[in-house]
PDB file of C-alpha atoms in Angstrom:
ATOM      1  CA  MET O1402     -12.889   8.217   4.725  1.00  0.00           C
ATOM      2  CA  LYS O1403     -10.507   6.737   2.392  1.00  0.00           C
ATOM      3  CA  LEU O1404      -6.828   6.473   3.077  1.00  0.00           C
ATOM      4  CA  ALA O1405      -3.957   5.750   0.621  1.00  0.00           C
ATOM      5  CA  TYR O1406      -2.275   2.131   0.613  1.00  0.00           C
ATOM      6  CA  ARG O1407       1.053   3.841  -0.035  1.00  0.00           C
ATOM      7  CA  ASP O1408       0.846   6.180   2.698  1.00  0.00           C
ATOM      8  CA  GLU O1409      -0.355   3.700   5.243  1.00  0.00           C
ATOM      9  CA  ILE O1410       2.248   1.288   4.958  1.00  0.00           C
ATOM     10  CA  LYS O1411       4.891   3.899   5.227  1.00  0.00           C
ATOM     11  CA  ARG O1412       3.425   4.983   8.382  1.00  0.00           C
ATOM     12  CA  VAL O1413       3.321   1.273   9.469  1.00  0.00           C
ATOM     13  CA  GLN O1414       7.011   0.820   8.575  1.00  0.00           C
ATOM     14  CA  THR O1415       7.786   3.802  10.689  1.00  0.00           C
ATOM     15  CA  GLY O1416       6.316   1.871  13.901  1.00  0.00           C
ATOM     16  CA  GLU O1417       3.484   3.958  13.627  1.00  0.00           C
ATOM     17  CA  VAL O1418       0.370   1.422  13.809  1.00  0.00           C
ATOM     18  CA  ASN O1419      -3.147   1.842  14.559  1.00  0.00           C
ATOM     19  CA  PRO O1420      -5.073  -0.502  16.595  1.00  0.00           C
ATOM     20  CA  VAL O1421      -7.985  -1.020  13.714  1.00  0.00           C
ATOM     21  CA  TYR O1422      -7.576  -1.225   9.956  1.00  0.00           C
ATOM     22  CA  PHE O1423     -10.198  -1.797   7.381  1.00  0.00           C
ATOM     23  CA  LEU O1424      -8.958  -3.043   3.942  1.00  0.00           C
ATOM     24  CA  ASN O1425     -11.022  -3.299   0.664  1.00  0.00           C
ATOM     25  CA  GLY O1426      -9.984  -4.959  -2.754  1.00  0.00           C
ATOM     26  CA  ASN O1427      -8.914  -8.393  -3.968  1.00  0.00           C
ATOM     27  CA  ASP O1428      -5.387  -7.760  -4.505  1.00  0.00           C
ATOM     28  CA  PHE O1429      -4.162 -10.808  -1.845  1.00  0.00           C
ATOM     29  CA  TYR O1430      -0.670  -9.661  -1.998  1.00  0.00           C
ATOM     30  CA  LEU O1431      -1.270  -5.838  -1.248  1.00  0.00           C
ATOM     31  CA  GLN O1432      -3.535  -7.900   1.852  1.00  0.00           C
ATOM     32  CA  ASP O1433      -0.633  -9.670   3.006  1.00  0.00           C
ATOM     33  CA  TYR O1434       1.808  -6.918   2.527  1.00  0.00           C
ATOM     34  CA  PHE O1435       0.008  -4.981   4.616  1.00  0.00           C
ATOM     35  CA  VAL O1436      -0.841  -7.592   7.678  1.00  0.00           C
ATOM     36  CA  GLN O1437       2.910  -8.798   6.962  1.00  0.00           C
ATOM     37  CA  GLY O1438       3.764  -5.247   7.492  1.00  0.00           C
ATOM     38  CA  VAL O1439       1.665  -4.635  10.809  1.00  0.00           C
ATOM     39  CA  GLU O1440       2.987  -7.641  12.437  1.00  0.00           C
ATOM     40  CA  LYS O1441       6.479  -6.663  11.804  1.00  0.00           C
ATOM     41  CA  ALA O1442       5.985  -3.162  13.272  1.00  0.00           C
ATOM     42  CA  LEU O1443       4.474  -4.929  16.272  1.00  0.00           C
ATOM     43  CA  LYS O1444       7.370  -7.275  16.597  1.00  0.00           C
ATOM     44  CA  THR O1445       9.813  -4.959  16.896  1.00  0.00           C
ATOM     45  CA  LYS O1446       7.828  -2.796  19.380  1.00  0.00           C
ATOM     46  CA  TYR O1447       6.484  -5.607  21.904  1.00  0.00           C
ATOM     47  CA  GLY O1448       9.454  -8.531  20.901  1.00  0.00           C
ATOM     48  CA  ALA O1449       6.388 -11.042  20.464  1.00  0.00           C
ATOM     49  CA  ILE O1450       2.784 -10.940  19.406  1.00  0.00           C
ATOM     50  CA  SER O1451       0.123 -13.281  18.681  1.00  0.00           C
ATOM     51  CA  LYS O1452      -1.623 -13.744  15.350  1.00  0.00           C
ATOM     52  CA  VAL O1453      -5.147 -15.101  14.746  1.00  0.00           C
ATOM     53  CA  SER O1454      -6.453 -14.960  11.288  1.00  0.00           C
ATOM     54  CA  LEU O1455     -10.324 -16.017  10.641  1.00  0.00           C
ATOM     55  CA  ILE O1456     -12.668 -16.398   7.747  1.00  0.00           C
ATOM     56  CA  PRO O1457     -16.091 -16.265  10.913  1.00  0.00           C
ATOM     57  CA  THR O1458     -19.135 -17.507  10.152  1.00  0.00           C
ATOM     58  CA  SER O1459     -22.198 -15.484  11.463  1.00  0.00           C
ATOM     59  CA  GLY O1460     -22.193 -18.191  14.459  1.00  0.00           C
ATOM     60  CA  GLU O1461     -18.950 -16.747  15.923  1.00  0.00           C
ATOM     61  CA  THR O1462     -19.299 -13.526  15.795  1.00  0.00           C
ATOM     62  CA  SER O1463     -19.864 -13.158  19.469  1.00  0.00           C
ATOM     63  CA  GLY O1464     -16.471 -15.375  20.499  1.00  0.00           C
ATOM     64  CA  ILE O1465     -14.554 -13.224  18.313  1.00  0.00           C
ATOM     65  CA  LEU O1466     -15.545 -10.120  19.868  1.00  0.00           C
ATOM     66  CA  ASN O1467     -15.121 -11.200  23.092  1.00  0.00           C
ATOM     67  CA  ASP O1468     -11.409 -12.668  22.357  1.00  0.00           C
ATOM     68  CA  LEU O1469     -10.810  -8.906  21.357  1.00  0.00           C
ATOM     69  CA  GLN O1470     -12.354  -7.333  24.144  1.00  0.00           C
ATOM     70  CA  THR O1471     -10.168  -9.693  26.427  1.00  0.00           C
ATOM     71  CA  ILE O1472      -6.889  -8.618  27.554  1.00  0.00           C
ATOM     72  CA  PRO O1473      -4.575 -10.908  27.268  1.00  0.00           C
ATOM     73  CA  MET O1474      -2.873 -13.668  30.389  1.00  0.00           C
ATOM     74  CA  PHE O1475       0.497 -12.611  28.641  1.00  0.00           C
ATOM     75  CA  PRO O1476       2.027  -9.609  27.979  1.00  0.00           C
ATOM     76  CA  GLU O1477       2.215 -10.089  24.364  1.00  0.00           C
ATOM     77  CA  PRO O1478      -0.483  -7.990  21.855  1.00  0.00           C
ATOM     78  CA  ILE O1479      -3.038 -10.193  19.807  1.00  0.00           C
ATOM     79  CA  LEU O1480      -3.375  -9.368  16.210  1.00  0.00           C
ATOM     80  CA  PHE O1481      -6.815 -10.500  14.734  1.00  0.00           C
ATOM     81  CA  VAL O1482      -6.953 -10.545  11.328  1.00  0.00           C
ATOM     82  CA  ILE O1483     -10.734 -11.200  10.159  1.00  0.00           C
ATOM     83  CA  ARG O1484     -11.700 -11.443   6.620  1.00  0.00           C
ATOM     84  CA  ASN O1485     -15.351 -10.585   5.662  1.00  0.00           C
ATOM     85  CA  PRO O1486     -16.637  -8.851   8.285  1.00  0.00           C
ATOM     86  CA  SER O1487     -19.956  -8.922   6.828  1.00  0.00           C
ATOM     87  CA  VAL O1488     -21.202 -11.695   8.707  1.00  0.00           C
ATOM     88  CA  PHE O1489     -21.564  -9.659  11.792  1.00  0.00           C
ATOM     89  CA  LYS O1490     -25.223  -8.832  11.971  1.00  0.00           C
ATOM     90  CA  GLY O1491     -27.319  -7.129  14.222  1.00  0.00           C
ATOM     91  CA  LYS O1492     -25.663  -6.863  17.997  1.00  0.00           C
ATOM     92  CA  ALA O1493     -22.573  -8.473  17.140  1.00  0.00           C
ATOM     93  CA  GLN O1494     -22.343  -5.881  14.422  1.00  0.00           C
ATOM     94  CA  THR O1495     -22.890  -2.853  16.907  1.00  0.00           C
ATOM     95  CA  ASP O1496     -20.516  -4.428  19.037  1.00  0.00           C
ATOM     96  CA  LEU O1497     -18.264  -4.553  16.619  1.00  0.00           C
ATOM     97  CA  LEU O1498     -18.734  -1.015  15.179  1.00  0.00           C
ATOM     98  CA  ASP O1499     -18.206   0.163  19.128  1.00  0.00           C
ATOM     99  CA  TYR O1500     -15.042  -1.781  19.657  1.00  0.00           C
ATOM    100  CA  CYS O1501     -13.674   0.041  16.568  1.00  0.00           C
ATOM    101  CA  LYS O1502     -14.390   3.170  17.932  1.00  0.00           C
ATOM    102  CA  SER O1503     -12.709   2.309  21.212  1.00  0.00           C
ATOM    103  CA  PRO O1504     -10.241  -0.704  20.567  1.00  0.00           C
ATOM    104  CA  ASN O1505      -8.982  -2.621  23.505  1.00  0.00           C
ATOM    105  CA  SER O1506      -5.044  -1.215  23.622  1.00  0.00           C
ATOM    106  CA  ASN O1507      -3.842  -4.769  23.774  1.00  0.00           C
ATOM    107  CA  ASN O1508      -5.177  -5.654  20.505  1.00  0.00           C
ATOM    108  CA  TYR O1509      -4.858  -4.748  16.992  1.00  0.00           C
ATOM    109  CA  LEU O1510      -7.645  -5.546  14.299  1.00  0.00           C
ATOM    110  CA  ILE O1511      -7.364  -5.933  10.717  1.00  0.00           C
ATOM    111  CA  LEU O1512     -10.665  -5.663   8.808  1.00  0.00           C
ATOM    112  CA  ILE O1513     -10.414  -7.250   5.274  1.00  0.00           C
ATOM    113  CA  VAL O1514     -13.372  -7.367   2.395  1.00  0.00           C
ATOM    114  CA  ASP O1515     -12.641  -8.415  -0.983  1.00  0.00           C
ATOM    115  CA  GLU O1516     -15.588  -6.860  -2.731  1.00  0.00           C
ATOM    116  CA  ILE O1517     -17.221  -4.093  -0.742  1.00  0.00           C
ATOM    117  CA  ASP O1518     -20.440  -3.082  -0.907  1.00  0.00           C
ATOM    118  CA  SER O1519     -21.162   0.341  -0.249  1.00  0.00           C
ATOM    119  CA  SER O1520     -25.024  -0.282   0.632  1.00  0.00           C
ATOM    120  CA  LYS O1521     -23.899  -2.259   3.389  1.00  0.00           C
ATOM    121  CA  LYS O1522     -24.076  -0.326   6.536  1.00  0.00           C
ATOM    122  CA  LEU O1523     -21.144  -2.089   7.954  1.00  0.00           C
ATOM    123  CA  ASN O1524     -19.032  -1.212   5.284  1.00  0.00           C
ATOM    124  CA  LYS O1525     -20.015   2.269   5.105  1.00  0.00           C
ATOM    125  CA  SER O1526     -19.579   2.717   9.172  1.00  0.00           C
ATOM    126  CA  LEU O1527     -16.233   0.855   9.159  1.00  0.00           C
ATOM    127  CA  ALA O1528     -15.052   3.167   6.554  1.00  0.00           C
ATOM    128  CA  ASP O1529     -16.073   6.472   8.400  1.00  0.00           C
ATOM    129  CA  THR O1530     -14.831   5.158  11.601  1.00  0.00           C
ATOM    130  CA  VAL O1531     -11.252   3.794  10.787  1.00  0.00           C
ATOM    131  CA  GLY O1532     -10.960   5.037   7.067  1.00  0.00           C
ATOM    132  CA  LEU O1533     -10.874   2.581   4.245  1.00  0.00           C
ATOM    133  CA  ILE O1534      -7.538   1.310   2.760  1.00  0.00           C
ATOM    134  CA  TYR O1535      -8.089  -0.113  -0.596  1.00  0.00           C
ATOM    135  CA  SER O1536      -5.679  -2.953  -1.580  1.00  0.00           C
ATOM    136  CA  SER O1537      -7.230  -3.420  -4.779  1.00  0.00           C
ATOM    137  CA  PRO O1538      -5.289  -4.002  -8.063  1.00  0.00           C
ATOM    138  CA  PRO O1539      -3.565  -1.256  -9.120  1.00  0.00           C
ATOM    139  CA  LEU O1540      -4.049   1.026 -12.162  1.00  0.00           C
ATOM    140  CA  ASP O1541      -2.053  -0.372 -15.167  1.00  0.00           C
ATOM    141  CA  TYR O1542       0.144   2.707 -14.846  1.00  0.00           C
ATOM    142  CA  LYS O1543       1.169   2.075 -11.438  1.00  0.00           C
ATOM    143  CA  MET O1544       1.629  -1.737 -11.900  1.00  0.00           C
ATOM    144  CA  ASN O1545       5.223  -0.951 -13.421  1.00  0.00           C
ATOM    145  CA  GLY O1546       5.928   0.774 -10.153  1.00  0.00           C
ATOM    146  CA  TRP O1547       4.897  -2.370  -7.966  1.00  0.00           C
ATOM    147  CA  ILE O1548       7.049  -4.684 -10.536  1.00  0.00           C
ATOM    148  CA  LYS O1549      10.150  -2.758 -10.031  1.00  0.00           C
ATOM    149  CA  PHE O1550       9.113  -3.046  -6.008  1.00  0.00           C
ATOM    150  CA  LEU O1551       9.229  -6.617  -6.494  1.00  0.00           C
ATOM    151  CA  PHE O1552      12.697  -7.049  -8.291  1.00  0.00           C
ATOM    152  CA  LYS O1553      13.859  -4.593  -4.982  1.00  0.00           C
ATOM    153  CA  GLN O1554      12.536  -6.968  -2.579  1.00  0.00           C
ATOM    154  CA  ALA O1555      14.130  -9.826  -4.051  1.00  0.00           C
ATOM    155  CA  GLY O1556      17.437  -7.900  -4.552  1.00  0.00           C
ATOM    156  CA  LEU O1557      17.253  -8.437  -8.165  1.00  0.00           C
ATOM    157  CA  LYS O1558      17.773  -5.316 -10.888  1.00  0.00           C
ATOM    158  CA  ALA O1559      15.338  -5.817 -14.419  1.00  0.00           C
ATOM    159  CA  THR O1560      15.585  -3.750 -17.318  1.00  0.00           C
ATOM    160  CA  ASP O1561      12.408  -1.657 -18.541  1.00  0.00           C
ATOM    161  CA  ARG O1562      11.684  -4.370 -21.171  1.00  0.00           C
ATOM    162  CA  ALA O1563      11.763  -7.508 -18.377  1.00  0.00           C
ATOM    163  CA  VAL O1564       9.352  -5.266 -16.243  1.00  0.00           C
ATOM    164  CA  GLU O1565       6.793  -4.540 -19.136  1.00  0.00           C
ATOM    165  CA  ARG O1566       6.968  -8.428 -19.684  1.00  0.00           C
ATOM    166  CA  LEU O1567       6.144  -9.369 -16.423  1.00  0.00           C
ATOM    167  CA  GLN O1568       3.329  -6.877 -16.574  1.00  0.00           C
ATOM    168  CA  GLU O1569       2.294  -8.591 -19.638  1.00  0.00           C
ATOM    169  CA  LEU O1570       1.986 -11.929 -17.926  1.00  0.00           C
ATOM    170  CA  ALA O1571       1.409 -10.764 -14.352  1.00  0.00           C
ATOM    171  CA  GLY O1572      -2.158  -9.344 -15.811  1.00  0.00           C
ATOM    172  CA  ASP O1573      -3.358  -6.667 -13.327  1.00  0.00           C
ATOM    173  CA  THR O1574      -2.731  -8.070  -9.657  1.00  0.00           C
ATOM    174  CA  VAL O1575       0.652  -7.786  -7.909  1.00  0.00           C
ATOM    175  CA  TYR O1576      -0.061 -10.865  -6.747  1.00  0.00           C
ATOM    176  CA  HIS O1577       0.173 -12.568  -9.885  1.00  0.00           C
ATOM    177  CA  ALA O1578       3.482 -10.571 -10.641  1.00  0.00           C
ATOM    178  CA  ALA O1579       4.768 -11.685  -7.312  1.00  0.00           C
ATOM    179  CA  ASN O1580       4.114 -15.107  -7.899  1.00  0.00           C
TER     180      ASN O1580
END
């Protein structure tokens, strides 16, 4: 099931945070903006949270799953951000999918894949279980909207010509425009 990035980020900004998200796309700004939005919403709700960002290897998957299922000693929840969950194989993959179906209410999980391979069982199962949010570079006609948004976030105003010029310079990713 596909979920619209814009709709999901709006839900997060209103404090409606799901326990598990699955992002696909290689626009690092969009990935980071989503993670920061979830983190901010959780801090607003709980006051304090812990955040763990991981790029696991296949040998680390069982430890990560244990951490996800563990109830924290302290009252604040933990936000886990895991890039490249395709390293989860066999039993670890099954356990990850089971976790996504019935997550620990004390923890939150964001799974990020830069390039999705729809032939991989895990990607399809995750998309079917929690929904897939595309964080790929926007199409050309949507890029101007993102650039205007970036100016607004920075408290700046820009002419249409300035927006067009930045789009020419930045190319096709929000990440390049933001930097």
